[in-house]
Tab-separated table of C-alpha atoms in Angstrom:
chain	number	residue	atom	x	y	z
F	1	MET	CA	-13.572	-21.280	23.728
F	2	ARG	CA	-13.841	-17.589	24.846
F	3	TRP	CA	-14.887	-14.905	22.377
F	4	ILE	CA	-15.254	-11.047	22.077
F	5	ALA	CA	-17.711	-9.532	19.851
F	6	ILE	CA	-16.740	-6.382	18.117
F	7	ALA	CA	-19.789	-4.019	17.155
F	8	VAL	CA	-19.304	-0.127	16.215
F	9	LEU	CA	-22.087	1.868	17.131
F	10	LEU	CA	-23.052	5.188	15.357
F	11	VAL	CA	-23.477	8.123	17.412
F	12	VAL	CA	-25.599	10.597	15.486
F	13	THR	CA	-28.571	12.934	16.788
F	14	GLN	CA	-30.697	14.107	14.024
F	15	GLY	CA	-34.314	12.883	13.487
F	16	GLY	CA	-37.024	12.353	10.935
F	17	ARG	CA	-36.560	12.415	6.926
F	18	ALA	CA	-33.938	15.040	7.105
F	19	ALA	CA	-31.840	12.015	8.581
F	20	ALA	CA	-31.694	10.017	5.555
F	21	GLU	CA	-30.801	13.119	3.405
F	22	SER	CA	-28.274	14.720	5.416
F	23	GLY	CA	-26.351	11.237	5.941
F	24	THR	CA	-26.958	11.215	9.627
F	25	THR	CA	-29.227	8.845	11.948
F	26	SER	CA	-31.880	9.901	14.450
F	27	ALA	CA	-31.502	9.498	18.314
F	28	ALA	CA	-34.597	7.087	17.766
F	29	ALA	CA	-32.896	5.075	15.104
F	30	LYS	CA	-29.653	5.003	16.915
F	31	LYS	CA	-31.193	3.599	19.737
F	32	ALA	CA	-32.822	1.017	17.728
F	33	ILE	CA	-29.938	-0.162	16.357
F	34	ALA	CA	-28.164	-0.654	19.540
F	35	ASP	CA	-31.374	-2.307	21.184
F	36	SER	CA	-31.200	-4.690	17.845
F	37	ILE	CA	-27.613	-5.540	18.548
F	38	SER	CA	-28.103	-6.217	22.143
F	39	ALA	CA	-31.116	-8.337	21.443
F	40	ALA	CA	-29.046	-10.318	18.602
F	41	LEU	CA	-26.034	-11.065	20.855
F	42	GLN	CA	-28.703	-12.540	23.453
F	43	GLY	CA	-29.827	-14.762	20.609
F	44	ASP	CA	-33.281	-13.259	20.129
F	45	GLY	CA	-33.741	-12.054	16.612
F	46	VAL	CA	-37.554	-11.420	16.829
F	47	ARG	CA	-36.773	-8.918	19.458
F	48	ALA	CA	-33.816	-7.438	17.354
F	49	ARG	CA	-36.219	-7.075	14.492
F	50	ALA	CA	-38.997	-5.627	16.297
F	51	ALA	CA	-36.592	-2.770	17.606
F	52	LEU	CA	-35.858	-1.706	14.095
F	53	VAL	CA	-39.479	-2.134	12.909
F	54	ALA	CA	-40.473	0.313	15.471
F	55	VAL	CA	-38.486	3.279	13.869
F	56	PRO	CA	-39.320	4.322	10.448
F	57	ALA	CA	-36.673	3.729	7.512
F	58	GLU	CA	-36.640	7.458	6.870
F	59	GLN	CA	-34.990	8.054	10.280
F	60	PHE	CA	-31.867	5.965	9.498
F	61	SER	CA	-28.927	7.330	7.217
F	62	LYS	CA	-28.156	5.739	3.901
F	63	ASP	CA	-25.495	3.716	5.702
F	64	ASP	CA	-27.766	2.338	8.419
F	65	VAL	CA	-30.857	1.508	5.940
F	66	PRO	CA	-29.503	-1.600	4.613
F	67	TYR	CA	-28.746	-3.176	8.127
F	68	ARG	CA	-32.419	-2.137	8.948
F	69	ALA	CA	-33.719	-3.946	5.748
F	70	CYS	CA	-31.490	-6.987	6.181
F	71	MET	CA	-32.818	-7.624	9.656
F	72	ILE	CA	-36.242	-7.181	9.094
F	73	GLU	CA	-36.120	-9.686	6.199
F	74	ARG	CA	-33.863	-12.085	7.823
F	75	PHE	CA	-36.090	-12.264	10.981
F	76	SER	CA	-39.153	-12.214	9.061
F	77	ASP	CA	-41.826	-15.127	9.081
F	78	GLN	CA	-41.267	-15.194	5.014
F	79	PRO	CA	-38.977	-17.350	3.558
F	80	HIS	CA	-35.886	-15.533	2.150
F	81	PRO	CA	-32.532	-16.805	0.493
F	82	LEU	CA	-29.703	-17.556	2.872
F	83	PRO	CA	-26.667	-15.381	2.566
F	84	ALA	CA	-23.993	-16.248	-0.525
F	85	ALA	CA	-21.014	-18.365	0.764
F	86	ASN	CA	-17.750	-16.888	-0.134
F	87	THR	CA	-16.299	-20.333	-1.611
F	88	ASP	CA	-16.740	-22.506	-4.614
F	89	ASP	CA	-16.540	-25.798	-2.360
F	90	ALA	CA	-19.853	-27.348	-2.661
F	91	PHE	CA	-19.087	-29.378	0.659
F	92	VAL	CA	-18.216	-26.182	2.402
F	93	ARG	CA	-21.195	-24.185	1.070
F	94	GLU	CA	-23.521	-27.248	2.343
F	95	VAL	CA	-22.021	-27.348	5.828
F	96	LEU	CA	-22.385	-23.326	6.029
F	97	GLN	CA	-26.037	-23.757	5.014
F	98	MET	CA	-26.928	-26.070	7.551
F	99	TYR	CA	-25.541	-23.730	10.185
F	100	GLN	CA	-27.201	-20.661	8.844
F	101	GLU	CA	-30.558	-22.715	8.826
F	102	TYR	CA	-29.952	-23.419	12.656
F	103	TRP	CA	-28.959	-20.117	13.604
F	104	ARG	CA	-31.929	-18.613	12.096
F	105	ARG	CA	-34.321	-20.836	13.572
F	106	ALA	CA	-32.731	-20.727	16.924
F	107	LEU	CA	-32.755	-17.013	16.718
F	108	MET	CA	-36.438	-16.861	15.995
F	109	ASN	CA	-37.208	-19.473	18.502
F	110	PRO	CA	-34.959	-19.153	21.648
F	111	SER	CA	-36.773	-21.514	23.782
F	112	GLN	CA	-36.045	-24.471	21.274
F	113	ARG	CA	-32.289	-23.961	21.008
F	114	ASP	CA	-31.491	-27.213	22.545
F	115	ALA	CA	-33.883	-29.134	20.122
F	116	LEU	CA	-32.451	-27.092	17.096
F	117	ALA	CA	-29.160	-27.868	17.977
F	118	ALA	CA	-30.023	-31.800	18.098
F	119	ASP	CA	-31.549	-31.407	14.917
F	120	LEU	CA	-28.410	-29.753	13.588
F	121	ARG	CA	-26.442	-32.893	15.178
F	122	ARG	CA	-28.665	-35.224	13.573
F	123	LYS	CA	-27.965	-33.385	9.955
F	124	LEU	CA	-24.508	-33.170	10.315
F	125	SER	CA	-24.035	-36.830	11.238
F	126	ALA	CA	-26.099	-37.793	8.155
F	127	PHE	CA	-23.855	-35.414	5.936
F	128	LEU	CA	-20.672	-36.777	7.185
F	129	GLY	CA	-21.722	-40.314	6.428
F	130	GLU	CA	-21.968	-41.671	10.207
F	131	GLY	CA	-24.046	-44.748	10.476
F	132	ALA	CA	-25.832	-43.203	13.407
F	133	VAL	CA	-26.414	-39.790	15.002
F	134	VAL	CA	-23.125	-38.966	16.808
F	135	ARG	CA	-24.123	-37.865	20.226
F	136	ASP	CA	-20.734	-36.157	21.211
F	137	TRP	CA	-20.559	-32.960	19.787
F	138	ASP	CA	-16.766	-32.639	20.292
F	139	ALA	CA	-16.465	-36.316	18.450
F	140	LEU	CA	-18.666	-34.779	15.533
F	141	GLU	CA	-16.994	-31.477	15.319
F	142	SER	CA	-13.614	-33.206	15.238
F	143	ARG	CA	-14.638	-34.985	12.097
F	144	LEU	CA	-16.087	-31.994	10.613
F	145	SER	CA	-13.011	-29.970	11.419
F	146	GLU	CA	-10.789	-32.593	9.486
F	147	ARG	CA	-13.124	-32.598	6.514
F	148	LEU	CA	-13.055	-28.874	6.119
F	149	LYS	CA	-9.112	-28.939	6.682
F	150	GLY	CA	-8.987	-31.497	3.741
F	151	ARG	CA	-10.225	-29.163	1.622
F	152	ALA	CA	-8.171	-26.286	2.632
F	153	HIS	CA	-10.553	-24.503	4.945
F	154	HIS	CA	-9.700	-24.015	8.844
F	155	SER	CA	-12.738	-23.807	11.383
F	156	GLN	CA	-13.643	-23.100	14.986
F	157	LEU	CA	-16.552	-24.960	16.091
F	158	GLY	CA	-18.101	-25.463	19.620
F	159	TYR	CA	-20.415	-23.700	21.644
F	160	THR	CA	-20.491	-19.902	21.881
F	161	PRO	CA	-23.336	-19.047	24.139
F	162	PRO	CA	-26.037	-19.373	23.373
F	163	LEU	CA	-25.665	-21.048	20.079
F	164	ARG	CA	-23.568	-23.530	18.248
F	165	GLU	CA	-20.453	-21.926	16.602
F	166	LEU	CA	-18.997	-22.445	12.905
F	167	MET	CA	-16.355	-19.985	11.684
F	168	ILE	CA	-14.286	-20.961	8.552
F	169	TRP	CA	-11.152	-19.304	7.045
F	170	ARG	CA	-8.405	-19.926	4.565
F	171	LYS	CA	-5.383	-17.666	5.523
F	172	ARG	CA	-3.595	-17.410	8.765
F	173	ASN	CA	0.028	-16.540	9.874
F	174	SER	CA	1.947	-16.426	13.324
F	175	GLU	CA	3.263	-13.578	15.278
F	176	VAL	CA	4.514	-13.428	18.840
F	177	HIS	CA	3.701	-10.123	20.875
F	178	SER	CA	4.586	-9.074	24.190
F	179	ILE	CA	1.106	-7.756	25.913
F	180	GLU	CA	1.125	-5.486	28.875
F	181	LEU	CA	-1.892	-6.474	31.156
F	182	PRO	CA	-2.755	-4.716	34.594
F	183	GLU	CA	-1.318	-7.563	36.683
F	184	GLY	CA	1.826	-8.054	34.272
F	185	ALA	CA	3.200	-8.627	31.046
F	186	HIS	CA	2.615	-11.981	28.926
F	187	HIS	CA	4.638	-13.008	25.654
F	188	ILE	CA	1.885	-14.772	23.568
F	189	THR	CA	1.700	-16.426	19.852
F	190	VAL	CA	-1.034	-14.691	17.958
F	191	GLU	CA	-2.559	-16.231	15.016
F	192	LYS	CA	-3.762	-13.932	12.562
F	193	LEU	CA	-6.502	-15.295	10.788
F	194	ASP	CA	-8.051	-14.001	7.179
F	195	ASP	CA	-9.928	-14.771	4.059
F	196	PHE	CA	-13.323	-16.111	5.947
F	197	VAL	CA	-15.961	-17.981	4.311
F	198	SER	CA	-18.048	-17.591	7.636
F	199	LEU	CA	-17.755	-15.266	10.487
F	200	GLY	CA	-19.920	-17.180	13.012
F	201	TRP	CA	-23.224	-16.795	14.532
F	202	SER	CA	-23.004	-13.434	15.923
F	203	SER	CA	-22.163	-12.085	12.796
F	204	TYR	CA	-25.138	-13.695	11.022
F	205	ALA	CA	-27.496	-12.217	13.770
F	206	ARG	CA	-26.319	-8.970	13.273
F	207	CYS	CA	-26.271	-9.010	9.265
F	208	GLY	CA	-22.489	-8.525	9.281
F	209	ARG	CA	-22.592	-5.502	11.516
F	210	GLY	CA	-19.771	-6.793	13.415
F	211	SER	CA	-18.412	-9.940	14.413
F	212	ASN	CA	-16.382	-12.270	17.157
F	213	GLY	CA	-13.063	-10.569	17.235
F	214	GLY	CA	-10.933	-13.428	18.630
F	215	TRP	CA	-10.448	-16.573	21.113
F	216	VAL	CA	-8.022	-18.332	23.254
F	217	GLY	CA	-6.225	-21.867	22.437
F	218	GLU	CA	-4.447	-23.802	24.586
F	219	ASP	CA	-1.278	-21.961	23.823
F	220	ARG	CA	-2.246	-18.811	21.760
F	221	ILE	CA	-4.479	-16.270	20.575
F	222	PHE	CA	-6.513	-16.691	17.460
F	223	ALA	CA	-7.337	-13.186	15.780
F	224	VAL	CA	-10.104	-12.421	13.438
F	225	MET	CA	-8.628	-9.849	11.435
F	226	PRO	CA	-11.829	-8.661	9.301
F	227	ALA	CA	-13.149	-7.735	12.894
F	228	PHE	CA	-11.059	-5.015	13.125
F	229	ALA	CA	-10.832	-3.715	9.282
F	230	ASN	CA	-12.971	-0.610	10.341
F	231	GLU	CA	-11.695	-0.066	13.981
F	232	ALA	CA	-9.635	3.096	15.172
F	233	GLY	CA	-6.446	1.681	13.950
F	234	GLU	CA	-3.835	-0.214	16.179
F	235	ASP	CA	-5.193	0.964	19.423
F	236	ALA	CA	-8.494	-1.173	19.057
F	237	PHE	CA	-6.579	-4.015	17.859
F	238	ARG	CA	-4.127	-3.911	21.050
F	239	ALA	CA	-6.973	-3.036	23.376
F	240	SER	CA	-9.850	-5.175	22.132
F	241	LEU	CA	-8.122	-8.074	20.765
F	242	LEU	CA	-4.648	-8.594	22.125
F	243	ALA	CA	-5.159	-7.185	25.755
F	244	HIS	CA	-8.736	-8.768	26.165
F	245	GLU	CA	-7.911	-12.400	24.741
F	246	THR	CA	-4.508	-12.353	26.822
F	247	GLN	CA	-6.302	-11.779	29.902
F	248	HIS	CA	-8.611	-14.773	28.957
F	249	PHE	CA	-4.959	-16.671	28.715
F	250	ALA	CA	-3.508	-15.288	32.122
F	251	ASP	CA	-6.988	-15.944	33.818
F	252	LEU	CA	-7.213	-19.598	32.685
F	253	GLU	CA	-3.460	-20.253	33.639
F	254	ARG	CA	-3.865	-18.814	37.069
F	255	PHE	CA	-7.358	-19.472	38.221
F	256	GLY	CA	-8.298	-22.446	36.009
F	257	GLU	CA	-11.998	-22.622	34.408
F	258	LEU	CA	-14.120	-19.766	35.446
F	259	GLU	CA	-17.779	-18.731	34.388
F	260	ASN	CA	-17.833	-17.274	31.008
F	261	TRP	CA	-19.216	-14.187	32.326
F	262	ARG	CA	-16.421	-13.782	34.835
F	263	LEU	CA	-13.944	-14.150	32.105
F	264	GLU	CA	-15.588	-11.621	29.997
F	265	TYR	CA	-15.873	-9.175	32.953
F	266	ARG	CA	-12.065	-9.536	33.721
F	267	ALA	CA	-11.185	-9.117	30.157
F	268	LYS	CA	-13.549	-6.165	29.505
F	269	LEU	CA	-11.792	-4.511	32.219
F	270	THR	CA	-8.554	-5.027	31.114
F	271	GLU	CA	-9.624	-4.132	27.478
F	272	LEU	CA	-10.609	-0.343	29.049
F	273	TRP	CA	-7.327	-0.065	30.913
F	274	ALA	CA	-5.522	-0.777	27.611
F	275	ALA	CA	-7.596	1.431	25.508
F	276	GLY	CA	-6.550	5.008	24.472
F	277	GLU	CA	-8.549	6.461	21.728
F	278	SER	CA	-11.000	3.733	21.517
F	279	LEU	CA	-11.871	4.000	25.086
F	280	ASN	CA	-15.217	6.103	24.685
F	281	LYS	CA	-16.413	3.928	21.906
F	282	LEU	CA	-15.883	0.728	24.207
F	283	LEU	CA	-17.883	2.555	26.731
F	284	THR	CA	-20.678	3.174	24.500
F	285	LYS	CA	-20.581	-0.597	22.917
F	286	PHE	CA	-20.867	-1.762	26.565
F	287	ALA	CA	-23.813	0.489	27.455
F	288	ALA	CA	-25.710	-0.445	24.481
F	289	SER	CA	-25.317	-4.066	25.020
F	290	GLN	CA	-26.509	-4.981	28.812
F	291	SER	CA	-28.359	-7.727	30.034
F	292	ASP	CA	-28.981	-9.972	33.212
F	293	ASP	CA	-28.727	-13.178	31.560
F	294	LYS	CA	-25.503	-15.150	32.170
F	295	ASP	CA	-26.200	-17.210	28.901
F	296	SER	CA	-25.310	-14.122	27.323
F	297	PRO	CA	-21.843	-13.741	28.888
F	298	HIS	CA	-20.895	-10.526	26.718
F	299	THR	CA	-24.124	-8.391	27.673
F	300	TYR	CA	-24.050	-9.747	31.198
F	301	ALA	CA	-20.345	-8.813	31.679
F	302	ASN	CA	-20.865	-5.418	30.017
F	303	LYS	CA	-23.609	-4.338	32.844
F	304	ARG	CA	-21.434	-5.666	35.655
F	305	VAL	CA	-18.471	-3.900	34.520
F	306	LEU	CA	-20.265	-0.403	34.169
F	307	ILE	CA	-22.003	-0.833	37.466
F	308	ALA	CA	-18.492	-1.489	39.091
F	309	LEU	CA	-16.863	1.296	37.512
F	310	ARG	CA	-19.534	3.828	38.307
F	311	GLU	CA	-19.183	2.776	41.660
F	312	ARG	CA	-15.405	3.305	41.962
F	313	LEU	CA	-15.846	6.504	40.472
F	314	ARG	CA	-18.544	7.877	42.871
F	315	VAL	CA	-16.530	6.377	45.937
F	316	LYS	CA	-13.634	8.406	44.795
F	317	ARG	CA	-15.855	11.545	44.150
F	318	ILE	CA	-15.056	12.055	40.509
F	319	GLU	CA	-18.981	12.903	40.296
F	320	SER	CA	-21.280	13.467	43.236
F	321	SER	CA	-23.747	10.631	41.943
F	322	ALA	CA	-23.402	7.959	39.554
F	323	PRO	CA	-21.340	9.211	36.989
F	324	ASN	CA	-21.606	9.466	33.291
F	325	LEU	CA	-18.590	7.396	32.269
F	326	GLU	CA	-17.891	8.940	28.794
F	327	ASP	CA	-17.367	12.547	30.784
F	328	ALA	CA	-14.974	10.886	33.352
F	329	PRO	CA	-11.457	11.727	32.688
F	330	VAL	CA	-9.716	8.734	30.694
F	331	ASP	CA	-6.962	8.277	33.172
F	332	ASP	CA	-9.676	7.986	36.027
F	333	ILE	CA	-11.487	5.114	33.922
F	334	ARG	CA	-8.447	3.439	33.335
F	335	GLU	CA	-7.344	3.360	36.823
F	336	ALA	CA	-10.888	2.495	37.813
F	337	ALA	CA	-10.616	-0.701	35.588
F	338	ARG	CA	-7.277	-1.748	36.960
F	339	ALA	CA	-8.430	-1.475	40.475
F	340	GLU	CA	-11.675	-3.323	40.250
F	341	LEU	CA	-9.673	-5.898	38.008
F	342	ILE	CA	-6.998	-6.576	41.105
F	343	GLU	CA	-9.639	-6.481	43.445
F	344	ASP	CA	-11.486	-9.216	41.431
F	345	SER	CA	-8.083	-11.204	41.447
F	346	ARG	CA	-8.219	-10.946	45.418
F	347	ARG	CA	-11.711	-12.258	45.339
F	348	LEU	CA	-10.883	-15.151	43.118
F	349	ALA	CA	-7.465	-16.100	44.961
F	350	ALA	CA	-9.396	-16.165	48.128
F	351	ALA	CA	-12.106	-18.422	46.958
F	352	LYS	CA	-9.773	-20.818	45.493
F	353	LYS	CA	-7.953	-21.174	48.860
F	354	ARG	CA	-11.113	-22.210	50.536
């Protein structure tokens, strides 16, 4: 499945001990938070922890100190208790504990991800009462999903690069939306999910500072409503969930299977085109989480989106050199995102004809 990750980065500037006392975060601490989130989304908890350890606690505001403390504890070499599960069901708690232990070990040892995933598969097979290790992840996860469903817990499993996924929730309701995209409107069913027991590995990797926002099913979008609880109202939900995920749906329908990073690249362009008041926050988020690692499709796509937009703005002479996108007019950014998406569609259509 294709996912989005929602993370709000604080934009504050004061430094030193006065930062915590005044309720703001220093520039160095702000960068440490951004670097830690970027590393976490790439599946590297050690690097995420190191970024925060390098900046003293007094440079973080009272709202950011708990995040720093949690990340430093979670990805230290010392044992610590796993996060409490929001359920009284012992079966669900034990499954979640298996995944949390796997996530932590994989985040601490990125080079061992495959071996750790295999170990998780063995443990799940035994826990579900299978006579032998189930080699097929789809078959194993289908059985686990049915067991959870029988206990009134819905789930999303599979592989969300770079780790195996587990999201669990208890409430859902359906709505039909008409979503405007740069290349036309789509009608889509949206399943709004709530009352979560697990928000998945990307939330665990960031101590709850953001989570996946949704994904595309065969005929509908699944929306993780807690991911938008602190966002800027309807604008963020419309752009970062509905438009982003509907673009995935349209692309899969039009082009078939694409690389994960390419799907994210196109959806993020649409997200910027659809954004209003949340646009600058999106640019800040993309800039804070960039990489050249295709196994981290979101951060890889973020970097490519920013490069493409800067080039389009430069060519149009909005600024004489590589522009600061946050200073460019909103309408120019939206138009550049739309133009890049349409051009990318031409590239994909030409490649499909070959």
